[in-house]
Amino acid sequence: MADRQHVLVRHLISRPNPIEPQSVPQRHPLNGTPQLAKPHNPGLARILLDTDASNPGERPAKRRRSGDAKSLDLPKLPVRQGTKRLRIPPTLSGLHQPPPNAGLLPSMTTEQRVPIAEKAAAKLPSTPVEDTSAACNVSDVVEGASIVQEPVKTNKLKRNRWSDEETVCLLNGVARFTIGSWTKILNCSDYRFNGRTALDLKDRFRVCCPGDYHPTKVSRPDAHAAVRADDELATDRDDAASRSGSTIPKPRIELPEPVINQTFEKNKRRKRHGYSAKEDEAILKGFRKHGKAWAAMRADGDLCLEHRTATDLRDRMRTKYPEEYSKAGLASRPDIFPKPSKRGKDTDNHEAEIPTAELAAAEASNTIGIIAEKEGQAAQKQMSASLMHQTPLLPLDSVFWGAPFDEEDLDCEPVTLDRGILDWPGDSGKQSSFDNARASGIDPLVSLRLPEPTAAPISYSTSYGLPGSVLPSVASITAVPPSGMDDQFELPSLMIGALEMDGRAGGHFLGFDELLS
DNA sequence: ATAGGGGTAACT
DNA sequence: AGTTACCCCTAT
């Protein structure tokens, strides 16, 4: 019977997704997430895989929180304009648990960490990026995650020279995202850097293209044309420089013409202008006069604030006069909000911290979700991009990618828990995972922001439903069986009723009450 | 148009 | 490294 079921399922998953587009998207049985209306849209893979820089104006999705700044700069899913983000349930994996393909990964132990780095340094002395154009395969990702994000710096004074590949990435990134968009370039999955920071990118660009980077200079409206003209004239860049009267040094690098001859557009960010005491006074006066009508304040000729935008005025008021601002019933900007963590700087924020090796494992893993992150968007994008570069176990069309979702969902972000997430190393199974964890000084309930177990202890286990289910990782919360059966157990299928031969569900999804009964 | 909640490049 | 002016995005 089990064999027959297995064969049936294998048959089903090897076929195109039979679920027809529906006017009312089917909902995920657990988190209510609607599925894509066209899960087997043939253009999906192309769109998701599209790393073409043909849309230089695209704006990457904003990072919602700063927690991911300390995360790996993992490949991110390109975001299409005008579309909502794809939702993929983040999945937690036990920190002690190796991913399915852990053999691809370096050891997670600290003892071996340094030797690995040294080995990497020996292997890749100056060209850590082997192939900047090819899509990353799994091992690339793993290597990139473990090496690129851990700058090989056994000695702080050791210079980390820029490789040509990195420089090519940088210049292509600048051409794509404009000068100054260093973080975007750094975080773009199309480019790989050897443990660089955004400031490193800026510094390198300043060295490579000294004629293009003038942070304090008013942005040239004809910067594009000027650069082009330079390039056209510049059979010898020194000549061009001397003609323009500049002392711009010649770049010390030799790069392919298509790269070095790209035009680099300045980003549109305005120059910073500090607020004078007079302006502050006018803003305060304007606030008392116009209240939160910032546009009116700006238009008030008596205040001489026309050179600031309405938002500028609000921001300044919010910054300079927080008390007055809040007294007017407006919400002051929180005094303390998560600062972007500094690269390589350890923090006390263990809540969102995930070991590098674990993230590398997550990258390499072929499961849908690994990374646990309360602000799961970045992780989702990273995971998605990672998946795009890998040979999926299932055809893309068969994978539940989630669907566009609303921001409000973020507050109750469903987290998919991987198998045995709360087990602890050495857990004999006789003691609660929670107890073990707490005995080690770590409370998984706190870190996962889960409620205290009340009367009935809660165990988190994973049900994959049928083997090879099209839902790769469905988490459930189930009551632990009372009589010492604290080992995890597989849930019954979430579906009641048999599948139709065309793969459609003939039954109905179990509700939570039914699941728990 | 504005509020709210940030992210981040530029500045110090 | 810390601060903040500018910026962005979504919701209302």
XYZ file of C-alpha atoms (C1' of nucleotides) in Angstrom:
541
model
C 0.000 0.000 0.000
C 2.756 2.368 0.946
C 4.637 1.440 -2.181
C 1.588 2.030 -4.282
C 1.117 5.404 -2.685
C 4.726 6.234 -3.218
C 4.563 5.315 -6.872
C 1.457 7.390 -7.288
C 3.056 10.394 -5.762
C 6.184 10.047 -7.815
C 4.017 9.839 -10.844
C 2.176 12.935 -9.858
C 5.176 15.073 -9.115
C 6.846 14.112 -12.352
C 3.958 15.582 -14.244
C 3.299 19.251 -14.823
C 1.447 20.828 -11.996
C -2.147 19.943 -12.728
C -3.622 22.688 -10.629
C -5.419 25.020 -12.914
C -5.254 28.773 -12.509
C -8.046 29.839 -10.295
C -9.803 33.071 -9.927
C -9.682 32.596 -6.190
C -6.202 31.419 -5.321
C -6.073 28.326 -3.248
C -4.848 28.973 0.233
C -2.078 27.325 2.072
C -3.726 25.079 4.645
C -1.631 26.338 7.509
C -0.759 29.944 6.962
C -3.488 30.895 4.569
C -1.043 32.111 1.994
C -2.615 32.068 -1.406
C -0.745 30.157 -4.018
C 0.308 31.690 -7.226
C -2.527 31.951 -9.602
C -0.439 30.290 -12.252
C 1.944 28.021 -10.486
C 3.087 26.430 -13.661
C 3.475 29.609 -15.589
C 6.306 28.828 -17.990
C 7.584 32.343 -17.667
C 8.080 32.056 -13.954
C 11.428 30.417 -14.075
C 12.616 32.835 -16.687
C 11.501 35.793 -14.650
C 12.948 34.484 -11.456
C 16.163 33.580 -13.143
C 16.436 36.884 -14.890
C 19.635 38.492 -13.773
C 19.829 40.712 -16.759
C 20.810 44.244 -15.970
C 18.494 45.451 -18.632
C 16.490 47.401 -16.157
C 18.971 49.740 -14.584
C 16.247 51.826 -13.105
C 14.935 49.044 -11.028
C 14.932 49.614 -7.332
C 15.747 46.643 -5.243
C 13.343 45.940 -2.520
C 14.162 47.928 0.528
C 15.608 46.172 3.413
C 12.948 46.275 5.982
C 15.084 45.870 9.005
C 18.685 46.120 9.720
C 19.126 42.633 11.019
C 20.100 41.272 7.699
C 22.951 43.652 7.384
C 24.979 41.255 9.381
C 23.819 38.431 7.289
C 25.623 37.058 4.395
C 25.394 38.908 1.180
C 23.705 36.015 -0.375
C 22.226 36.124 -3.805
C 18.919 37.832 -3.884
C 15.982 37.263 -6.055
C 15.565 39.985 -8.604
C 12.488 41.954 -7.816
C 10.165 42.988 -10.530
C 8.740 46.430 -10.463
C 5.122 46.668 -9.696
C 4.824 43.236 -8.308
C 4.479 42.045 -4.807
C 7.127 39.974 -3.239
C 6.945 36.283 -3.297
C 6.318 34.638 -0.036
C 8.209 31.584 0.902
C 7.819 30.347 4.432
C 11.151 30.681 6.183
C 12.287 27.475 7.695
C 14.198 26.955 10.863
C 16.781 24.315 11.013
C 18.370 23.139 14.173
C 21.698 24.825 14.550
C 23.365 21.568 15.242
C 21.847 19.854 12.310
C 23.769 19.443 9.115
C 21.849 20.155 5.961
C 21.106 17.292 3.623
C 24.126 18.061 1.511
C 26.426 18.945 4.341
C 29.190 17.114 2.628
C 29.611 20.126 0.415
C 30.271 22.336 3.348
C 33.298 23.101 5.375
C 33.219 22.208 8.995
C 31.231 24.458 11.242
C 33.608 23.996 14.101
C 35.704 26.890 15.190
C 38.820 24.817 15.349
C 38.801 24.283 11.652
C 37.648 27.672 10.722
C 40.999 29.329 10.540
C 42.694 26.552 8.648
C 39.875 26.648 6.145
C 40.319 30.314 5.683
C 44.020 29.897 5.275
C 43.487 27.143 2.823
C 41.142 29.358 0.935
C 43.650 32.134 0.950
C 46.263 29.841 -0.424
C 43.909 28.599 -3.055
C 42.572 31.981 -4.008
C 45.272 34.482 -3.341
C 43.920 37.249 -5.512
C 41.090 35.928 -7.571
C 38.403 34.695 -5.294
C 35.847 35.036 -8.015
C 36.387 32.352 -10.522
C 33.677 33.233 -12.910
C 31.666 36.342 -12.510
C 29.397 35.755 -15.412
C 28.298 32.248 -14.849
C 25.457 31.501 -12.568
C 26.541 30.132 -9.265
C 26.222 26.486 -8.702
C 25.860 25.025 -5.300
C 29.500 24.724 -4.560
C 30.085 28.267 -5.717
C 27.513 29.484 -3.331
C 28.944 27.493 -0.523
C 32.407 28.635 -1.234
C 31.253 32.165 -1.629
C 29.356 32.075 1.594
C 32.129 30.650 3.628
C 34.985 32.507 2.089
C 33.684 35.676 0.652
C 31.914 36.674 3.793
C 34.777 35.851 6.041
C 37.545 38.093 4.861
C 40.759 36.232 4.995
C 42.382 38.372 7.573
C 44.521 36.429 9.920
C 46.534 39.579 10.157
C 44.680 42.835 10.249
C 47.436 44.551 8.353
C 47.310 42.170 5.474
C 45.973 43.854 2.399
C 43.074 42.357 0.630
C 43.820 43.342 -2.895
C 41.053 43.815 -5.347
C 40.958 41.188 -8.007
C 40.042 42.061 -11.553
C 36.897 40.037 -11.171
C 35.830 42.060 -8.181
C 36.597 45.244 -10.014
C 34.557 44.127 -12.976
C 31.698 43.400 -10.631
C 32.069 46.803 -9.083
C 32.094 48.678 -12.356
C 29.207 46.713 -13.735
C 27.347 47.378 -10.549
C 28.012 51.075 -10.714
C 26.858 51.150 -14.283
C 23.720 49.381 -13.237
C 22.874 51.039 -9.941
C 24.620 54.407 -10.280
C 27.521 55.814 -8.388
C 26.883 55.878 -4.708
C 24.619 52.882 -4.569
C 27.320 50.901 -2.928
C 25.101 48.819 -0.746
C 22.883 47.881 -3.620
C 25.882 46.790 -5.604
C 27.304 44.943 -2.660
C 24.077 43.115 -2.022
C 23.308 42.355 -5.612
C 23.561 38.669 -6.228
C 25.061 39.239 -9.619
C 28.258 40.507 -8.140
C 30.626 38.939 -5.745
C 33.110 40.650 -3.540
C 35.747 39.344 -1.296
C 34.454 40.488 2.039
C 34.123 44.109 1.005
C 32.056 46.747 2.655
C 30.119 49.456 0.914
C 32.866 51.841 1.837
C 35.397 49.528 0.278
C 33.436 49.657 -2.936
C 33.369 53.401 -2.862
C 37.072 53.592 -2.222
C 37.828 51.161 -4.980
C 35.660 52.994 -7.443
C 37.360 56.208 -6.513
C 40.653 54.599 -7.319
C 39.497 52.927 -10.505
C 37.529 55.793 -11.919
C 38.854 58.881 -10.238
C 37.283 61.077 -12.866
C 33.827 59.871 -12.058
C 33.705 60.003 -8.314
C 33.390 63.386 -6.711
C 31.255 62.984 -3.658
C 31.396 66.631 -2.693
C 30.994 67.963 -6.164
C 27.581 69.026 -7.308
C 26.254 66.363 -9.536
C 26.869 67.170 -13.134
C 23.674 67.157 -15.115
C 25.663 66.105 -18.142
C 27.756 63.588 -16.320
C 26.665 60.941 -18.714
C 27.679 62.844 -21.773
C 30.893 63.976 -20.191
C 31.921 60.470 -19.398
C 30.996 59.277 -22.815
C 32.926 62.082 -24.406
C 35.900 61.249 -22.300
C 35.747 57.681 -23.328
C 35.402 58.490 -26.969
C 38.312 60.836 -26.836
C 40.308 58.788 -24.508
C 42.500 56.722 -26.645
C 44.723 57.775 -23.837
C 42.900 58.728 -20.689
C 45.792 60.816 -19.547
C 45.384 62.946 -22.586
C 41.731 63.398 -21.900
C 42.491 64.279 -18.338
C 45.091 66.784 -19.284
C 42.793 68.371 -21.814
C 40.178 68.869 -19.195
C 42.746 70.311 -16.908
C 42.265 67.638 -14.299
C 44.950 65.715 -12.532
C 42.989 62.526 -12.584
C 45.361 59.624 -12.283
C 45.178 56.835 -14.753
C 43.602 53.727 -13.358
C 46.158 51.138 -12.551
C 44.076 48.334 -13.833
C 43.452 46.907 -17.218
C 39.893 45.851 -17.779
C 37.874 44.814 -20.774
C 36.688 47.731 -22.854
C 32.997 47.007 -22.341
C 33.532 47.242 -18.635
C 35.748 50.247 -18.345
C 33.900 52.138 -21.032
C 30.583 51.927 -19.289
C 28.915 55.118 -18.354
C 28.514 55.733 -14.690
C 25.569 57.776 -13.730
C 25.448 59.617 -10.475
C 22.625 58.695 -8.255
C 20.062 61.341 -7.754
C 20.657 61.847 -4.096
C 20.809 65.493 -3.211
C 23.794 66.948 -1.564
C 23.512 67.165 2.155
C 22.911 70.551 3.654
C 23.018 70.856 7.358
C 20.312 72.861 8.995
C 21.263 76.287 10.172
C 19.959 77.700 13.413
C 17.870 80.034 11.327
C 16.281 77.155 9.479
C 15.612 75.280 12.660
C 13.992 78.336 14.089
C 11.868 78.748 11.008
C 10.855 75.129 11.104
C 9.799 75.373 14.703
C 7.940 78.548 13.989
C 6.353 76.999 10.965
C 5.353 73.957 12.935
C 3.639 76.045 15.520
C 1.886 77.946 12.798
C 1.000 75.212 10.341
C 1.230 72.122 12.414
C 1.853 69.030 10.395
C 0.962 70.695 7.155
C 4.481 70.436 5.928
C 3.682 71.525 2.441
C 2.026 74.650 3.778
C 5.033 75.273 5.954
C 7.286 74.973 2.981
C 5.124 77.304 0.923
C 5.070 79.908 3.637
C 7.234 82.640 2.209
C 7.918 84.127 5.621
C 9.753 81.010 6.687
C 12.117 80.818 3.721
C 12.016 77.048 3.671
C 11.233 76.532 0.021
C 14.559 74.860 -0.569
C 13.528 71.996 1.684
C 10.959 69.430 0.788
C 7.942 68.830 2.942
C 9.435 65.558 4.006
C 12.678 67.298 4.840
C 10.805 69.580 7.168
C 9.031 66.711 8.794
C 12.251 64.781 9.199
C 14.053 67.743 10.654
C 11.250 68.445 13.045
C 11.226 64.827 14.018
C 14.954 64.880 14.622
C 15.489 68.308 16.083
C 12.358 68.779 18.128
C 11.172 65.306 19.010
C 9.296 66.471 22.072
C 7.420 69.162 20.279
C 6.818 66.770 17.478
C 5.362 64.125 19.713
C 3.365 66.625 21.714
C 1.509 67.360 18.528
C 0.378 63.783 18.535
C 2.938 62.606 16.070
C 5.052 59.583 16.639
C 8.660 60.389 17.237
C 11.157 58.270 15.582
C 12.108 55.535 17.997
C 15.140 56.487 20.029
C 16.594 53.097 19.667
C 16.189 51.096 16.569
C 18.394 48.355 15.306
C 21.514 49.802 13.883
C 22.997 48.044 10.942
C 25.617 45.859 12.439
C 29.145 46.381 11.372
C 30.663 43.727 9.248
C 32.583 41.233 11.264
C 31.546 42.812 14.517
C 29.912 40.445 16.882
C 26.898 41.722 18.685
C 24.763 40.641 21.532
C 21.796 40.288 19.322
C 21.614 36.566 19.214
C 18.027 36.645 18.258
C 18.637 37.010 14.600
C 22.113 35.688 14.526
C 22.849 32.711 12.453
C 26.290 31.233 12.217
C 28.030 31.736 8.951
C 28.383 28.061 8.379
C 24.733 27.602 9.042
C 23.887 30.181 6.474
C 26.242 28.563 4.061
C 24.460 25.355 4.773
C 21.213 27.093 4.145
C 22.479 28.260 0.842
C 23.553 24.835 -0.162
C 20.475 23.150 1.056
C 17.955 22.162 -1.478
C 15.065 22.519 0.858
C 12.801 25.439 0.359
C 13.529 27.249 3.522
C 16.237 27.061 6.106
C 16.939 30.469 7.407
C 15.078 31.595 10.438
C 14.658 35.266 10.462
C 11.842 37.197 11.957
C 12.214 39.675 9.181
C 12.171 36.943 6.628
C 12.062 38.950 3.474
C 15.752 39.190 2.862
C 16.173 35.592 3.716
C 13.380 34.688 1.421
C 14.927 36.526 -1.419
C 18.269 34.991 -0.698
C 16.844 31.561 -0.510
C 14.899 32.040 -3.646
C 17.905 33.278 -5.521
C 19.898 30.427 -4.178
C 17.335 27.996 -5.348
C 17.330 29.529 -8.740
C 20.930 28.589 -9.153
C 20.438 25.041 -8.185
C 18.938 22.042 -9.759
C 15.727 21.677 -7.888
C 14.548 18.377 -6.643
C 11.226 19.205 -8.139
C 10.426 21.084 -11.289
C 10.049 24.749 -10.562
C 6.477 24.555 -11.616
C 5.791 22.053 -8.926
C 7.261 24.040 -6.099
C 4.993 26.055 -3.906
C 6.529 29.429 -4.157
C 3.965 31.208 -2.171
C 2.273 34.212 -3.513
C 2.252 37.936 -3.237
C 1.462 38.859 0.282
C 0.533 41.850 2.286
C 2.796 43.694 4.616
C 0.483 43.074 7.497
C 1.404 39.457 7.302
C 4.871 40.281 8.463
C 3.762 40.642 11.997
C 2.604 37.102 12.115
C 5.183 35.708 9.801
C 4.710 32.007 9.772
C 7.941 30.249 10.371
C 8.426 26.829 9.011
C 10.327 24.750 11.449
C 12.648 22.183 10.089
C 12.843 18.728 11.488
C 13.858 18.694 15.119
C 14.677 22.359 15.288
C 14.366 22.463 19.011
C 16.306 19.352 19.656
C 19.592 20.048 21.253
C 22.904 18.346 20.643
C 23.028 15.269 22.750
C 19.362 15.329 23.337
C 18.564 11.827 24.388
C 14.941 12.281 23.714
C 14.171 11.618 27.348
C 14.267 15.248 28.241
C 12.426 18.088 26.738
C 14.233 20.015 24.093
C 13.223 23.148 25.858
C 14.729 21.967 29.070
C 17.951 21.034 27.397
C 18.118 24.310 25.640
C 17.400 26.228 28.782
C 19.939 24.231 30.669
C 22.423 25.481 28.140
C 21.402 29.021 28.816
C 19.430 29.480 25.670
C 15.720 29.677 25.616
C 14.363 28.719 22.244
C 11.017 30.097 23.196
C 12.514 33.480 23.600
C 14.635 33.372 20.529
C 11.754 32.131 18.476
C 9.324 34.404 20.228
C 7.010 31.540 20.865
C 4.565 31.449 23.710
C 5.290 29.541 26.833
C 3.903 26.086 26.674
C 0.936 25.950 28.937
C -0.939 22.866 29.960
C -0.018 20.718 27.034
C 3.599 20.881 26.007
C 4.064 21.636 22.388
C 6.356 19.872 20.054
C 7.284 21.199 16.712
C 7.722 18.626 14.105
C 7.734 18.589 10.435
C 5.395 16.776 8.245
C 6.197 16.403 4.668
C 2.902 14.811 4.140
C 3.316 12.285 1.459
C 6.826 11.570 0.308
C 7.761 14.008 -2.367
C 4.831 16.212 -1.649
C 4.644 19.346 -3.664
C 4.740 21.214 -0.398
C 8.368 20.703 0.458
C 8.286 21.730 4.058
C 5.068 22.084 5.898
C 5.379 22.708 9.564
C 2.790 21.933 12.045
C 2.320 22.396 15.690
C 1.023 19.347 17.369
C 0.327 18.279 20.874
C 2.781 15.815 22.196
C 1.356 12.397 22.889
C 0.996 11.983 26.594
C 2.714 8.735 27.311
C 6.402 9.266 26.915
C 6.176 9.434 23.171
C 8.213 12.545 23.050
C 9.957 11.453 19.932
C 8.777 13.363 16.993
C 6.286 11.728 14.796
C 5.046 12.271 11.363
C 1.741 13.930 10.996
C -0.942 12.432 8.932
C -1.452 13.934 5.579
C -2.940 17.352 5.722
C -5.446 16.295 3.159
C -8.481 14.281 3.880
C -9.625 12.346 0.946
C -7.773 10.887 -1.970
C -6.180 12.780 -4.742
C -7.932 12.633 -8.008
C -6.073 10.979 -10.771
C -5.352 14.328 -12.345
C -3.686 15.366 -9.152
C -6.399 17.641 -7.856
C -7.278 17.351 -4.285
C -10.452 15.499 -3.898
C -10.817 16.071 -0.189
C -10.385 19.054 2.033
C -7.555 20.465 4.046
C -7.448 19.659 7.672
C -8.084 22.552 9.911
C -6.019 23.129 12.986
C -8.718 21.820 15.222
C -8.902 18.677 13.220
C -5.158 18.355 13.228
C -4.955 18.664 16.939
C -7.828 16.348 17.645
C -0.598 64.880 1.396
C 0.904 63.006 5.375
C 2.293 59.432 8.981
C 5.048 55.905 10.268
C 8.950 53.180 10.131
C 12.630 52.758 8.844
C 17.540 52.321 5.406
C 21.677 54.283 4.268
C 25.111 57.538 2.191
C 27.429 61.341 3.657
C 29.335 63.623 7.061
C 31.886 64.343 11.510
C 32.267 54.621 14.620
C 28.488 57.498 15.463
C 25.186 60.799 13.724
C 21.886 62.524 10.664
C 20.040 64.358 6.332
C 18.067 62.426 2.729
C 15.481 58.877 0.952
C 12.090 55.159 0.364
C 7.916 52.542 0.907
C 3.386 51.552 2.560
C -0.734 52.835 4.714
C -4.165 56.130 5.547
